Short mmCIF file of C-alpha atoms in Angstrom, two decimals:
data_model
loop_
_atom_site.label_atom_id
_atom_site.label_comp_id
_atom_site.label_asym_id
_atom_site.label_seq_id
_atom_site.Cartn_x
_atom_site.Cartn_y
_atom_site.Cartn_z
CA UNK A 1 197.72 232.53 12.00
CA UNK A 2 198.35 229.54 14.45
CA UNK A 3 194.68 228.61 16.21
CA UNK A 4 196.81 227.09 19.16
CA UNK A 5 198.70 230.36 19.73
CA UNK A 6 196.53 233.41 20.35
CA UNK A 7 197.51 236.75 22.07
CA UNK A 8 194.92 239.03 23.63
CA UNK A 9 195.40 242.77 23.61
CA UNK A 10 196.36 242.99 27.09
CA UNK A 11 199.42 240.63 26.29
CA UNK A 12 200.24 242.45 23.22
CA UNK A 13 200.10 245.75 24.95
CA UNK A 14 202.46 244.42 27.72
CA UNK A 15 204.98 243.18 25.08
CA UNK A 16 205.12 246.11 23.35
CA UNK A 17 205.76 248.01 26.78
CA UNK A 18 208.38 245.62 27.71
CA UNK A 19 209.96 246.04 24.18
CA UNK A 20 209.83 250.00 24.33
CA UNK A 21 211.79 249.81 28.03
CA UNK A 22 214.39 247.44 26.36
CA UNK A 23 214.86 249.79 23.77
CA UNK A 24 215.30 252.49 25.90
CA UNK A 25 217.74 250.77 28.27
CA UNK A 26 219.75 249.94 24.99
CA UNK A 27 219.94 253.38 24.12
CA UNK A 28 221.22 254.67 27.53
CA UNK A 29 223.78 251.74 27.80
CA UNK A 30 225.00 252.62 24.32
CA UNK A 31 225.55 256.42 24.95
CA UNK A 32 226.96 255.29 28.26
CA UNK A 33 229.38 253.11 26.36
CA UNK A 34 230.71 255.53 23.81
CA UNK A 35 230.97 258.62 26.02
CA UNK A 36 233.58 256.40 28.24
CA UNK A 37 235.32 255.62 25.23
CA UNK A 38 235.69 259.19 24.20
CA UNK A 39 236.78 260.34 27.76
CA UNK A 40 239.56 257.59 27.39
CA UNK A 41 242.33 260.00 26.10
CA UNK A 42 241.71 259.27 22.15
CA UNK A 43 242.62 262.78 21.31
CA UNK A 44 246.34 262.18 22.49
CA UNK A 45 246.39 258.96 21.72
CA UNK A 46 245.79 259.84 17.84
CA UNK A 47 247.30 263.71 17.92
CA UNK A 48 250.08 262.51 15.40
CA UNK A 49 248.33 259.88 13.51
CA UNK A 50 248.44 260.16 9.88
CA UNK A 51 246.01 258.46 7.97
CA UNK A 52 246.85 256.52 4.69
CA UNK A 53 243.70 256.85 3.31
CA UNK A 54 240.57 259.57 3.49
CA UNK A 55 238.34 256.23 3.96
CA UNK A 56 240.50 255.40 7.14
CA UNK A 57 240.47 259.36 8.26
CA UNK A 58 236.46 258.55 8.23
CA UNK A 59 236.50 257.09 11.43
CA UNK A 60 238.93 259.46 13.47
CA UNK A 61 238.80 257.17 16.64
CA UNK A 62 238.28 253.48 15.84
CA UNK A 63 237.45 252.48 19.27
CA UNK A 64 234.30 255.01 19.37
CA UNK A 65 233.21 253.88 15.91
CA UNK A 66 229.71 253.14 16.22
CA UNK A 67 229.70 251.17 12.82
CA UNK A 68 231.37 248.36 14.35
CA UNK A 69 227.99 247.33 15.92
CA UNK A 70 225.82 247.82 12.74
CA UNK A 71 225.36 244.11 12.29
CA UNK A 72 224.59 243.30 15.78
CA UNK A 73 221.92 246.28 15.42
CA UNK A 74 220.41 245.22 12.33
CA UNK A 75 219.86 241.80 13.57
CA UNK A 76 218.49 243.00 16.58
CA UNK A 77 215.98 244.88 14.60
CA UNK A 78 215.06 242.22 12.50
CA UNK A 79 214.52 240.37 15.73
CA UNK A 80 211.95 242.93 17.07
CA UNK A 81 210.26 243.36 13.66
CA UNK A 82 209.66 239.26 13.22
CA UNK A 83 207.90 239.17 16.81
CA UNK A 84 205.90 242.51 16.08
CA UNK A 85 204.53 240.80 12.96
CA UNK A 86 204.17 237.40 14.49
CA UNK A 87 201.98 238.97 17.41
CA UNK A 88 199.90 241.35 14.87
CA UNK A 89 199.14 238.11 13.11
CA UNK A 90 197.97 236.15 16.44
CA UNK A 91 196.20 239.06 18.18
CA UNK A 92 192.89 237.80 18.77
CA UNK A 93 190.08 239.41 20.23
CA UNK A 94 187.80 237.43 22.21
CA UNK A 95 184.10 238.12 22.11
CA UNK A 96 182.35 238.50 25.60
CA UNK A 97 180.46 235.34 25.98
CA UNK A 98 176.61 236.42 26.70
CA UNK A 99 174.52 234.12 28.34
CA UNK A 100 171.04 234.13 26.88
CA UNK A 101 168.29 231.69 28.45
CA UNK A 102 166.61 228.91 26.13
CA UNK A 103 163.17 230.22 24.54
CA UNK A 104 164.17 233.75 25.51
CA UNK A 105 161.16 235.40 23.37
CA UNK A 106 158.76 232.62 24.40
CA UNK A 107 156.09 233.82 27.03
CA UNK A 108 154.86 231.32 29.55
CA UNK A 109 151.29 232.89 29.43
CA UNK A 110 149.54 234.99 27.42
CA UNK A 111 149.82 238.80 29.11
CA UNK A 112 146.62 240.82 28.73
CA UNK A 113 148.08 244.17 27.62
CA UNK A 114 145.66 247.37 27.48
CA UNK A 115 146.73 249.38 24.14
CA UNK A 116 147.93 252.72 25.36
CA UNK A 117 145.99 255.99 24.10
CA UNK A 118 148.04 258.14 21.90
CA UNK A 119 145.90 261.36 22.95
CA UNK A 120 143.40 262.44 25.38
CA UNK A 121 139.71 262.70 23.97
CA UNK A 122 138.42 266.16 23.62
CA UNK A 123 136.17 267.59 26.34
CA UNK A 124 132.43 267.25 26.00
CA UNK A 125 130.38 270.46 24.22
CA UNK A 126 129.31 273.17 26.40
CA UNK A 127 125.39 272.66 27.11
CA UNK A 128 123.01 274.91 25.31
CA UNK A 129 122.04 278.16 26.76
CA UNK A 130 118.88 278.34 29.29
CA UNK A 131 115.83 279.36 27.74
CA UNK A 132 114.85 283.23 28.21
CA UNK A 133 111.53 284.22 29.73
CA UNK A 134 109.84 287.71 28.65
CA UNK A 135 108.32 289.84 31.81
CA UNK A 136 104.76 290.34 31.74
CA UNK A 137 103.36 293.50 32.54
CA UNK A 138 101.29 293.61 35.88
CA UNK A 139 97.65 293.11 35.39
CA UNK A 140 95.30 295.77 37.14
CA UNK A 141 92.82 293.71 39.55
CA UNK A 142 89.21 294.35 38.93
CA UNK A 143 87.18 295.69 41.94
CA UNK A 144 84.23 293.51 42.26
CA UNK A 145 82.06 296.43 43.75
CA UNK A 146 82.92 298.47 40.65
CA UNK A 147 81.39 295.77 38.07
CA UNK A 148 78.08 296.55 36.83
CA UNK A 149 76.10 293.61 35.86
CA UNK A 150 74.07 293.43 32.63
CA UNK A 151 71.37 291.31 31.62
CA UNK A 152 72.56 289.43 28.55
CA UNK A 153 69.50 286.95 28.08
CA UNK A 154 68.03 286.75 24.80
CA UNK A 155 64.99 285.25 22.99
CA UNK A 156 64.02 284.24 19.57
CA UNK A 157 63.16 287.81 18.88
CA UNK A 158 66.34 289.55 20.34
CA UNK A 159 68.49 290.90 17.11
CA UNK A 160 72.47 290.33 17.93
CA UNK A 161 74.94 292.15 15.99
CA UNK A 162 77.80 289.99 14.66
CA UNK A 163 81.06 291.14 16.18
CA UNK A 164 83.71 292.42 13.72
CA UNK A 165 86.72 290.18 13.89
CA UNK A 166 90.12 292.55 13.85
CA UNK A 167 93.22 290.14 13.15
CA UNK A 168 95.65 291.43 15.81
CA UNK A 169 99.25 290.71 15.11
CA UNK A 170 101.18 288.48 17.61
CA UNK A 171 104.70 288.87 18.57
CA UNK A 172 107.06 286.67 16.81
CA UNK A 173 108.51 284.20 19.12
CA UNK A 174 112.56 284.55 19.97
CA UNK A 175 114.56 282.78 17.64
CA UNK A 176 115.85 279.30 18.90
CA UNK A 177 119.45 279.13 20.61
CA UNK A 178 122.05 278.08 17.89
CA UNK A 179 122.85 274.37 17.92
CA UNK A 180 126.25 273.53 20.05
CA UNK A 181 128.93 272.87 17.69
CA UNK A 182 129.96 269.40 16.66
CA UNK A 183 132.86 267.84 18.82
CA UNK A 184 136.30 267.88 16.88
CA UNK A 185 137.11 264.52 15.69
CA UNK A 186 139.46 262.75 17.60
CA UNK A 187 142.91 262.85 16.32
CA UNK A 188 144.27 259.29 17.95
CA UNK A 189 146.77 257.29 15.84
CA UNK A 190 145.84 253.27 15.65
CA UNK A 191 148.42 251.16 17.59
CA UNK A 192 148.62 247.73 16.14
CA UNK A 193 149.24 244.56 18.17
CA UNK A 194 149.93 242.30 15.06
CA UNK A 195 151.22 243.91 11.59
CA UNK A 196 151.92 242.33 8.53
CA UNK A 197 155.83 243.19 9.33
CA UNK A 198 156.74 243.44 12.82
CA UNK A 199 159.02 245.91 13.95
CA UNK A 200 162.84 244.62 14.18
CA UNK A 201 165.91 245.48 16.20
CA UNK A 202 168.44 247.55 14.35
CA UNK A 203 171.60 246.05 12.88
CA UNK A 204 170.27 243.60 10.42
CA UNK A 205 169.02 245.93 7.66
CA UNK A 206 171.68 246.62 5.60
CA UNK A 207 171.98 242.67 4.86
CA UNK A 208 170.66 241.21 1.64
CA UNK A 209 168.06 238.49 3.12
CA UNK A 210 164.45 238.05 3.44
CA UNK A 211 162.31 239.46 5.85
CA UNK A 212 161.85 236.56 7.85
CA UNK A 213 165.94 236.26 7.94
CA UNK A 214 166.33 239.57 9.05
CA UNK A 215 163.91 239.32 11.43
CA UNK A 216 165.81 235.98 13.18
CA UNK A 217 169.10 238.32 12.84
CA UNK A 218 167.35 241.17 14.72
CA UNK A 219 165.84 238.83 17.62
CA UNK A 220 169.35 237.34 18.16
CA UNK A 221 171.22 240.95 18.29
CA UNK A 222 168.26 242.30 20.51
CA UNK A 223 169.20 239.18 22.84
CA UNK A 224 172.68 239.73 22.95
CA UNK A 225 172.16 243.52 23.67
CA UNK A 226 169.76 242.79 26.49
CA UNK A 227 171.55 240.38 28.12
CA UNK A 228 174.74 241.87 27.58
CA UNK A 229 173.65 245.21 29.47
CA UNK A 230 171.50 243.66 32.12
CA UNK A 231 172.65 243.13 35.69
CA UNK A 232 170.93 241.00 38.09
CA UNK A 233 169.65 242.98 40.98
CA UNK A 234 171.37 242.23 44.23
CA UNK A 235 168.37 241.87 46.13
CA UNK A 236 166.84 239.29 43.35
CA UNK A 237 170.25 237.32 43.74
CA UNK A 238 170.32 237.18 47.21
CA UNK A 239 166.77 236.08 47.71
CA UNK A 240 166.99 233.66 44.87
CA UNK A 241 164.30 235.39 42.96
CA UNK A 242 163.83 234.02 39.29
CA UNK A 243 161.45 234.40 36.58
CA UNK A 244 160.26 236.21 33.63
CA UNK A 245 159.54 240.35 33.35
CA UNK A 246 157.57 241.31 30.56
CA UNK A 247 158.10 244.91 29.55
CA UNK A 248 155.52 246.44 27.16
CA UNK A 249 156.49 248.99 24.94
CA UNK A 250 155.32 250.94 21.28
CA UNK A 251 157.61 251.25 18.49
CA UNK A 252 156.50 254.40 16.60
CA UNK A 253 156.74 255.05 12.76
CA UNK A 254 160.51 256.59 13.36
CA UNK A 255 161.62 253.60 15.12
CA UNK A 256 161.70 255.15 18.41
CA UNK A 257 160.63 253.36 21.84
CA UNK A 258 157.73 254.71 23.54
CA UNK A 259 155.19 254.37 26.79
CA UNK A 260 157.75 251.68 27.90
CA UNK A 261 156.11 249.76 31.20
CA UNK A 262 156.63 246.66 33.29
CA UNK A 263 153.39 244.78 32.95
CA UNK A 264 154.66 241.68 34.90
CA UNK A 265 156.95 242.02 37.72
CA UNK A 266 158.72 239.52 39.83
CA UNK A 267 159.98 241.75 42.22
CA UNK A 268 163.48 242.42 43.76
CA UNK A 269 164.03 244.94 41.44
CA UNK A 270 164.14 243.07 38.45
CA UNK A 271 161.09 244.91 36.70
CA UNK A 272 163.01 248.33 37.01
CA UNK A 273 165.91 246.86 35.74
CA UNK A 274 164.50 245.18 32.63
CA UNK A 275 162.80 248.43 31.72
CA UNK A 276 166.23 250.41 32.25
CA UNK A 277 167.83 248.31 29.56
CA UNK A 278 164.73 248.69 27.24
CA UNK A 279 164.79 252.68 27.25
CA UNK A 280 168.45 252.20 26.77
CA UNK A 281 167.57 251.35 23.02
CA UNK A 282 166.49 254.94 22.52
CA UNK A 283 170.40 255.48 22.84
CA UNK A 284 171.52 253.31 20.24
CA UNK A 285 173.12 255.20 16.91
CA UNK A 286 170.23 253.45 15.06
CA UNK A 287 166.76 253.32 15.44
CA UNK A 288 164.47 250.27 15.10
CA UNK A 289 163.00 249.35 11.82
CA UNK A 290 159.02 250.34 12.38
CA UNK A 291 156.30 247.72 11.73
CA UNK A 292 154.43 247.87 8.33
CA UNK A 293 150.77 247.67 7.63
CA UNK A 294 149.81 247.52 3.79
CA UNK A 295 153.37 248.94 3.10
CA UNK A 296 152.65 252.07 5.44
CA UNK A 297 154.85 252.57 8.81
CA UNK A 298 152.40 252.27 11.84
CA UNK A 299 152.66 252.17 15.39
CA UNK A 300 153.06 248.51 16.90
CA UNK A 301 153.04 247.30 20.54
CA UNK A 302 155.97 245.01 21.26
CA UNK A 303 155.94 242.73 24.43
CA UNK A 304 159.34 241.63 25.32
CA UNK A 305 159.88 238.91 27.86
CA UNK A 306 163.05 239.23 30.11
CA UNK A 307 164.34 236.28 31.84
CA UNK A 308 166.28 236.13 35.11
CA UNK A 309 167.65 232.86 36.01
CA UNK A 310 170.46 232.34 38.72
CA UNK A 311 173.28 230.24 37.32
CA UNK A 312 174.09 227.02 39.25
CA UNK A 313 177.72 226.67 40.17
#
């Protein structure tokens, strides 16, 4: 392949289309030529012709013999085949140039982000039942007029009979109310901010390399994906809005993007555009490599800065 001679896909398709049109025109001209020769009274001309050899009789009408042009068509086919071979070897697919800002993954300042809860806390237990009160029978009031007062004064010679003590059975108190059931355990999966092995963008897991090399490759592919699909909002471009949007999301144990939200916005629709591109990651054929802590896949909070910078012409 000649590095100074490159053919784009559009140019190659254009050349093939022109070649097909030229071939169709050539076929049309050839058919017209031989048709005119056939109508030139060749039948009457060679009616009494006696061939000296069967090989001569092979071409009944020499004027309409297609084999006369076999060398021309053979050379023409070689030229076409050679041209197609050269075009195939010099067909170059130009990669789309993606502008990635410098230090694209570096946050200017720390962003305080509250870790989203994975589940709502359970409701509080019901209050204990109110205590029960027993109704007391009505007490008959004693009429003071019917009370007879008896002299109960005693002296040293008065004999007093000791009263006989009779044990009365008291009614058993009502049983206490059952204790309230213990609250259910809150099944909230912990979301980590920093783990031993951070999540990675897909596309580099099949390569034979260390975890650090895979992370560098994944960051590069992630930046290419973001800045290839992002579109600078017209409102922000017209008003000269530049800056860094920070999108926070959770990479779950299966590598899916969850709870994506804009935690820092610069206005002009830049935050919504960055969030749109982040949510597009769930439509990729491959999922993120989940973060791992002690060899176990866990949920990890990921903060992604997206920089919007106007190009100066």
